Amino acid sequence: SKSELTTIRLNEVVRSIFYAPHYIAISKGFFEEEGIKIELTTGQGADKTMTALLAGECDIGFAGPEACIYVYNQGKEDHAVIFAQLTKCDGSFLVAREPDPNFDWKKTAGKTIIGGRPGGVPEMTLEYILKKNGVIPGKDVEIITNLQFTATAGAFKGGTGDYVALFEPTASMLEKENAGSIVASLGKDSGLISYTAYFAKKSYIEKNPDIIQRFTNAIYKGQLWVQNNKAEDIVKEIKSFFPDADDDILITVINRYKEIDAWNTNPISIPESFELLQDIMETAGELDKRVEHSKLFDDRFAKEAVKKIK
Amino acid sequence: MYDDINTNISEEYKKYLKSHRRKKSAIRISRIILLIFIFVLWEIAAQKEWIDPFIMSQPSRILETLITMGKDGSLFIHTGVTVYETIVGFVIGTILGTLIAIALWWSDFLASVLDPYLVVLNALPKTALGPIILVWIGGTTKSIIVMALLFSIVVTIINVYTSFRSCDEDKIKLLKTFGANKKQILRKVVLPSGITSIISTLKINVGLSLVGVIVGEFLVSKAGLGYLIIYGGQVFKMDLVMTSVIILAIVAAVLYLSVLWIEKRVLKMM
Amino acid sequence: MYDDINTNISEEYKKYLKSHRRKKSAIRISRIILLIFIFVLWEIAAQKEWIDPFIMSQPSRILETLITMGKDGSLFIHTGVTVYETIVGFVIGTILGTLIAIALWWSDFLASVLDPYLVVLNALPKTALGPIILVWIGGTTKSIIVMALLFSIVVTIINVYTSFRSCDEDKIKLLKTFGANKKQILRKVVLPSGITSIISTLKINVGLSLVGVIVGEFLVSKAGLGYLIIYGGQVFKMDLVMTSVIILAIVAAVLYLSVLWIEKRVLKMM
Amino acid sequence: MDKVVEVIDVSMNYHTLEGETEAIRKLNFDIMNGEFVSIVGPSGCGKSTLLSLISGILTPTSGKVLINGKKVEGPSASVGYMLQKDHLFEWRNIMKNITIGLEIQGKLNKENQEFVEQLLKEYGLYEFRNHYPRQLSGGMRQRVALIRTLATKPNILLLDEPFSALDYQTKIAISEEVWLILKKEKKTAILVTHDLAEAISMSDRIIVLTKRPAEIKSMHQINLSCDCKTPITCREAPEFRIYFNKIWKELDVHV
Amino acid sequence: MDKVVEVIDVSMNYHTLEGETEAIRKLNFDIMNGEFVSIVGPSGCGKSTLLSLISGILTPTSGKVLINGKKVEGPSASVGYMLQKDHLFEWRNIMKNITIGLEIQGKLNKENQEFVEQLLKEYGLYEFRNHYPRQLSGGMRQRVALIRTLATKPNILLLDEPFSALDYQTKIAISEEVWLILKKEKKTAILVTHDLAEAISMSDRIIVLTKRPAEIKSMHQINLSCDCKTPITCREAPEFRIYFNKIWKELDVHV
Ligand SMILES: Nc1ncnc2c1ncn2[C@@H]1O[C@H](COP(=O)(O)OP(=O)(O)OP(=O)(O)O)[C@@H](O)[C@H]1O
Ligand SMILES: Nc1ncnc2c1ncn2[C@@H]1O[C@H](COP(=O)(O)OP(=O)(O)OP(=O)(O)O)[C@@H](O)[C@H]1O
Ligand SMILES: [Mg+2]
Ligand SMILES: [Mg+2]
């Protein structure tokens, strides 16, 4: 019965279709199957989510691992430990004004790109890709970094910049409006990056291994369900989390994520993707010192889940 | 007072009343025309693509959103949440602020010591404290109400304290001639004569509380108009953002006018 | 006035002065002790881990951050940017607001028509307009200044217009007896006698402009204290956030006190 | 003596949303050149309204006011109006306060400037011409207000309780002084006051108004038998008390 | 007659940061039981200060005040103080305004309640007991203020320019009335006023103070030869004008 459910306070970084498996896990009742009731809050920023976690305002946080790195590097004893990973690459796309099937990052030289806020991983990833392609930000290409991320699409549509790096569903909506065209996926072009993951305080994991295990199980079920179902069905399930979105946009977006293989197939972390994240942060000058994968990740639960659930 | 007034309505007075009525309806009509004009211009501009309806939204879409939200009830839920939080924050802020103001009035020393702190707290953009409050209180409705409180309490303290201080010295002198002690002076003169200005702070406070709630909802919430605005921005639904802003404007105005109405009532009663 | 005062200082007066000085220094010391107490308690609480220094930061770290930022000059750049934007927004807001208030004073009809619009605009939490402004104006310093303006202009219009309206009817009557026309009444009485209240709005406006700037910097900026707060959050440096908030508090207080000082000056000159 | 002011069948109704207020009903009287007339009457009976009608700030609902035989249709330079409070502008110095009327009428030329300086010197305010109003005492301020009124060289002065804001002793002294100034400058004056003693001691004639709507209740030619006719000495005249009691009864004050 | 108030060597200095203000210097006088004494003197000379010292709100810097032979050390129920304005509380009705002193002194019992009702009836305010101050005329308000003072049954009344806020006609009428009430209730009264005529017509004795620091300039026993001694009739006495001119000169008013 419901009264026996353990209530878990989960703080997600933002509400995004990028996290579809996670909403599936909730709406398909996978958490309840595991005896968990989810109380979902949106932190509106990785810092807020991490803060909520450290302040004990939530039990589990859901955001990028960089927040955990920052905290760990500042010497926090009871830092956050990642126990399940949901996405494995950047979920943003580069949108140009006109369709360009032969897009090459070198083409951005001499142009202007609307990026994200400095210090954020999307912006760092963008700069990393540009550098990888021999286009030096600030020299060969101008990047506008002073816009809040909710405002970049508007600015682009209003005529600013030649390219804009956008999350979904904004990128697809721009395309639908014929205001731009997706020319590249930052996730595909950067390589695998640890992107969004679930974490809890070290002490919490030590004290509640059972809860963490059940939680991970539910997430894994969600991941499997997303892999095995059509975009249309996924949208039907998660519609209630996006009450104002158009179905066809949601479908487009889910297909796009499927296409670039953005979602982890299971909750187990990918160490290389974590190293790449650190590379990117290092290149951007935001990382003081690298962190060993084993210090921040605890894959026991994920491995157990994969073993148990078929 | 009624015998002051000539009840045989003269020709000129009729003319005067008529011209007054004409002027009033001219004003009313102009207001409505202006409103319609803005919306129609907006709609046309959006349809002719002079402005980008994707960015600026457009009245017809806003209306659509409004109807959808009205039908599924979310309009009332979100508005209700915001209004509820505002009123709670506002009432607590007013009471707490008044109590602190009484403490300051009671002890000149305390008031002098705290004075620079109040100046700084008053001047500080409370928006900047949002993230900190969030950390302290946590991401619950409680922290939204604390934000609302934070926005309004300093102003309340300062205004109410100022009104206590500006209580007519001679009225206090009068009570002193009867041998009144400090508590009696507070109860019999300072508080009742401060009521008017406490009530007139309410007008400002309700606005500030609403700002606090919106800022709080931006930071942490699952519902409310502030949440809708942020969420709408994230999913690039400018229609939702605009609709929420318009509802917010209406809510703000209604709250303000309600307090104005209460103020008038109370002043009349006194 | 000087002959009013007894220059042979009596014993009791000396005693009075002494006790006054003692009280004053007690106040000053208490203020400082309170300040020190807060910071020391904070430091100890952070060191003993009663509070989490990661989230709440701690005074020693803030000091460190302050020194680093002072050395590389970024402290002054960011503060300078915020102050500059605030002052520009504030000056434009005051001038524009006064001009609009004059227009409203000039035409009663206009004032009546616009009245409900002003009430709504005044009550509306301007924070909610942030995202919209950003889209309209674009991501430049201009939109930060527009935000600052937006926050202060409605209050300016309302306060200045109210002060124009409350201009002593008899003073206007006096000018009318000399046959003054409307323009002369405006120039010779309404404006000069409104100056005091225009200046006293400045005190409120400078704070509102600062709020506008901070909100603007949250949304769009490459520099400024609001930017630092957002950036600090993004890279999870609560020390930077706290330091910025403290600098902001100081900036806010300094701006407020400057306007207070200007107000005193101007009032003295008049 | 010529009639300088003729009030002919003047009525005045105020219109507000609360209703129509009949302030003045068919009033008729004349004022002769050089005459000092006081108007007394119950509070709110319409005395200030009457002065405003004469000055041309208000237009009567019916009837007309003639000044020097010409119909009044707006404020004219020949009428000066002095209000209850001095209404000096704090942001102007004394000189600039005094010349404000000339400024407005566009007559701030050398000649008038000299005339104003003349007045200032004559009435002991010349040294204060660069001071600001707040540096002056209540009595001095009231004198400045009078000079401001005289600066535009009106020949009719309307005085609406000009001394009532002053304290008792100052009031007696300043009303003496103003009276002397007006007599010296040979002005026609209409004084509204609540202070019967003041009215009797200063005027040639007193008009008593009924309560609102104002009509003329009675008129009293004041003839006091005293040596040198100035207000303070007038108070000692034996007839003073008789006039006082008679008018006092007509005013019929209830508390 | 007994001395009810004895002012002995009283000096009062105000201390502010701007400096020391010597308001009163070594003042000595007595007031007899049932006497009506007026105090006149230039503005700001220390008259209000003197009343505050007698009432016990202020403590003299040196010297002492005795009331009925006992040293004043704080406000006492035997002294009533009436201020310039009525200071009625807008949020209380007339009855509650009048009983505020009793409330504060914890003496709001049945007996006093009846006494207050008695007073209200006697002075024509009983029907207004449930009205609010704004519904009363200025004169009525001032009468309420007097009854409020009388409610605590003081036998000495201090009146600090109680009529100066009223308009001229009301002032004359209400001062007459107050005088009658005080005489009837057999109160000792000290009246501070600027209005010489008022002082002369109401008092048994007038104390003229010098300008600040207040010292006694002169004292005048008022003996008017008129039939029925009430303030209005007093003004008609032949000696009235003589007292007036004499004290006027002593006050030495400059504008
Ligand atoms: N602008 C106005 N609109 C409406 N009614 C007015 C206006 N001005 C005056 N009144 C009314 O007209 C009447 C006469 O007013 P007025 O000021 O002329 O009286 P007054 O004799 O000067 O009074 P007071 O003795 O108090 O100075 C009053 O009842 C007043 O309420
Ligand atoms: N609380 C105070 N602190 C300092 N100075 C004071 C204070 N109260 C009065 N004074 C000064 O003491 C002097 C006497 O004041 P007081 O009010 O007793 O005079 P007054 O004769 O009643 O004046 P008025 O005729 O204006 O009523 C004045 O110069 C005044 O400035
Ligand atoms: Mg009048
Ligand atoms: Mg006094």
mmCIF file of N, CA, C and O in Angstrom, chain A residues 26-48:
data_model
loop_
_atom_site.group_PDB
_atom_site.id
_atom_site.type_symbol
_atom_site.label_atom_id
_atom_site.label_comp_id
_atom_site.label_asym_id
_atom_site.label_seq_id
_atom_site.Cartn_x
_atom_site.Cartn_y
_atom_site.Cartn_z
ATOM 1 N N ILE A 26 8.920 7.773 -13.196
ATOM 2 C CA ILE A 26 7.886 8.266 -12.273
ATOM 3 C C ILE A 26 6.494 7.882 -12.784
ATOM 4 O O ILE A 26 5.698 7.283 -12.069
ATOM 5 N N SER A 27 6.232 8.202 -14.078
ATOM 6 C CA SER A 27 4.854 8.058 -14.550
ATOM 7 C C SER A 27 4.480 6.594 -14.757
ATOM 8 O O SER A 27 3.318 6.228 -14.624
ATOM 9 N N LYS A 28 5.437 5.756 -15.066
ATOM 10 C CA LYS A 28 5.125 4.333 -15.230
ATOM 11 C C LYS A 28 5.067 3.607 -13.887
ATOM 12 O O LYS A 28 4.845 2.407 -13.829
ATOM 13 N N GLY A 29 5.346 4.341 -12.830
ATOM 14 C CA GLY A 29 5.223 3.740 -11.497
ATOM 15 C C GLY A 29 6.399 2.849 -11.119
ATOM 16 O O GLY A 29 6.288 2.000 -10.239
ATOM 17 N N PHE A 30 7.540 3.029 -11.788
ATOM 18 C CA PHE A 30 8.701 2.204 -11.454
ATOM 19 C C PHE A 30 9.208 2.476 -10.051
ATOM 20 O O PHE A 30 9.713 1.589 -9.373
ATOM 21 N N PHE A 31 9.072 3.716 -9.630
ATOM 22 C CA PHE A 31 9.513 4.049 -8.269
ATOM 23 C C PHE A 31 8.607 3.372 -7.251
ATOM 24 O O PHE A 31 9.077 2.826 -6.257
ATOM 25 N N GLU A 32 7.325 3.430 -7.533
ATOM 26 C CA GLU A 32 6.387 2.807 -6.592
ATOM 27 C C GLU A 32 6.612 1.311 -6.499
ATOM 28 O O GLU A 32 6.519 0.727 -5.427
ATOM 29 N N GLU A 33 6.938 0.719 -7.648
ATOM 30 C CA GLU A 33 7.266 -0.706 -7.622
ATOM 31 C C GLU A 33 8.396 -0.978 -6.644
ATOM 32 O O GLU A 33 8.468 -2.029 -6.019
ATOM 33 N N GLU A 34 9.291 0.001 -6.527
ATOM 34 C CA GLU A 34 10.442 -0.165 -5.643
ATOM 35 C C GLU A 34 10.164 0.379 -4.244
ATOM 36 O O GLU A 34 11.076 0.527 -3.436
ATOM 37 N N GLY A 35 8.936 0.737 -4.022
ATOM 38 C CA GLY A 35 8.568 1.235 -2.685
ATOM 39 C C GLY A 35 9.004 2.663 -2.427
ATOM 40 O O GLY A 35 9.251 3.059 -1.294
ATOM 41 N N ILE A 36 9.093 3.426 -3.494
ATOM 42 C CA ILE A 36 9.550 4.810 -3.320
ATOM 43 C C ILE A 36 8.488 5.766 -3.855
ATOM 44 O O ILE A 36 7.881 5.524 -4.896
ATOM 45 N N LYS A 37 8.284 6.826 -3.079
ATOM 46 C CA LYS A 37 7.420 7.892 -3.567
ATOM 47 C C LYS A 37 8.321 9.096 -3.819
ATOM 48 O O LYS A 37 9.062 9.514 -2.930
ATOM 49 N N ILE A 38 8.252 9.619 -5.034
ATOM 50 C CA ILE A 38 9.151 10.722 -5.390
ATOM 51 C C ILE A 38 8.469 12.059 -5.149
ATOM 52 O O ILE A 38 7.321 12.263 -5.556
ATOM 53 N N GLU A 39 9.198 12.940 -4.446
ATOM 54 C CA GLU A 39 8.715 14.317 -4.300
ATOM 55 C C GLU A 39 9.667 15.158 -5.130
ATOM 56 O O GLU A 39 10.807 15.387 -4.750
ATOM 57 N N LEU A 40 9.183 15.589 -6.292
ATOM 58 C CA LEU A 40 10.079 16.212 -7.267
ATOM 59 C C LEU A 40 10.063 17.740 -7.178
ATOM 60 O O LEU A 40 9.010 18.349 -7.183
ATOM 61 N N THR A 41 11.246 18.304 -7.067
ATOM 62 C CA THR A 41 11.363 19.763 -7.128
ATOM 63 C C THR A 41 12.322 20.103 -8.253
ATOM 64 O O THR A 41 13.230 19.337 -8.533
ATOM 65 N N THR A 42 12.122 21.298 -8.823
ATOM 66 C CA THR A 42 13.046 21.745 -9.856
ATOM 67 C C THR A 42 13.946 22.818 -9.258
ATOM 68 O O THR A 42 13.470 23.812 -8.714
ATOM 69 N N GLY A 43 15.247 22.608 -9.331
ATOM 70 C CA GLY A 43 16.190 23.519 -8.674
ATOM 71 C C GLY A 43 16.471 24.763 -9.483
ATOM 72 O O GLY A 43 16.864 25.783 -8.946
ATOM 73 N N GLN A 44 16.240 24.718 -10.782
ATOM 74 C CA GLN A 44 16.569 25.820 -11.692
ATOM 75 C C GLN A 44 18.052 26.155 -11.620
ATOM 76 O O GLN A 44 18.424 27.291 -11.384
ATOM 77 N N GLY A 45 18.901 25.186 -11.797
ATOM 78 C CA GLY A 45 20.344 25.438 -11.818
ATOM 79 C C GLY A 45 21.066 24.401 -10.989
ATOM 80 O O GLY A 45 20.589 24.042 -9.918
ATOM 81 N N ALA A 46 22.220 23.960 -11.519
ATOM 82 C CA ALA A 46 22.965 22.908 -10.830
ATOM 83 C C ALA A 46 23.381 23.358 -9.440
ATOM 84 O O ALA A 46 23.386 22.578 -8.485
ATOM 85 N N ASP A 47 23.739 24.625 -9.340
ATOM 86 C CA ASP A 47 24.169 25.142 -8.033
ATOM 87 C C ASP A 47 23.048 25.049 -7.016
ATOM 88 O O ASP A 47 23.259 24.695 -5.866
ATOM 89 N N LYS A 48 21.823 25.325 -7.465
ATOM 90 C CA LYS A 48 20.703 25.304 -6.535
ATOM 91 C C LYS A 48 20.434 23.869 -6.106
ATOM 92 O O LYS A 48 20.137 23.595 -4.946
#
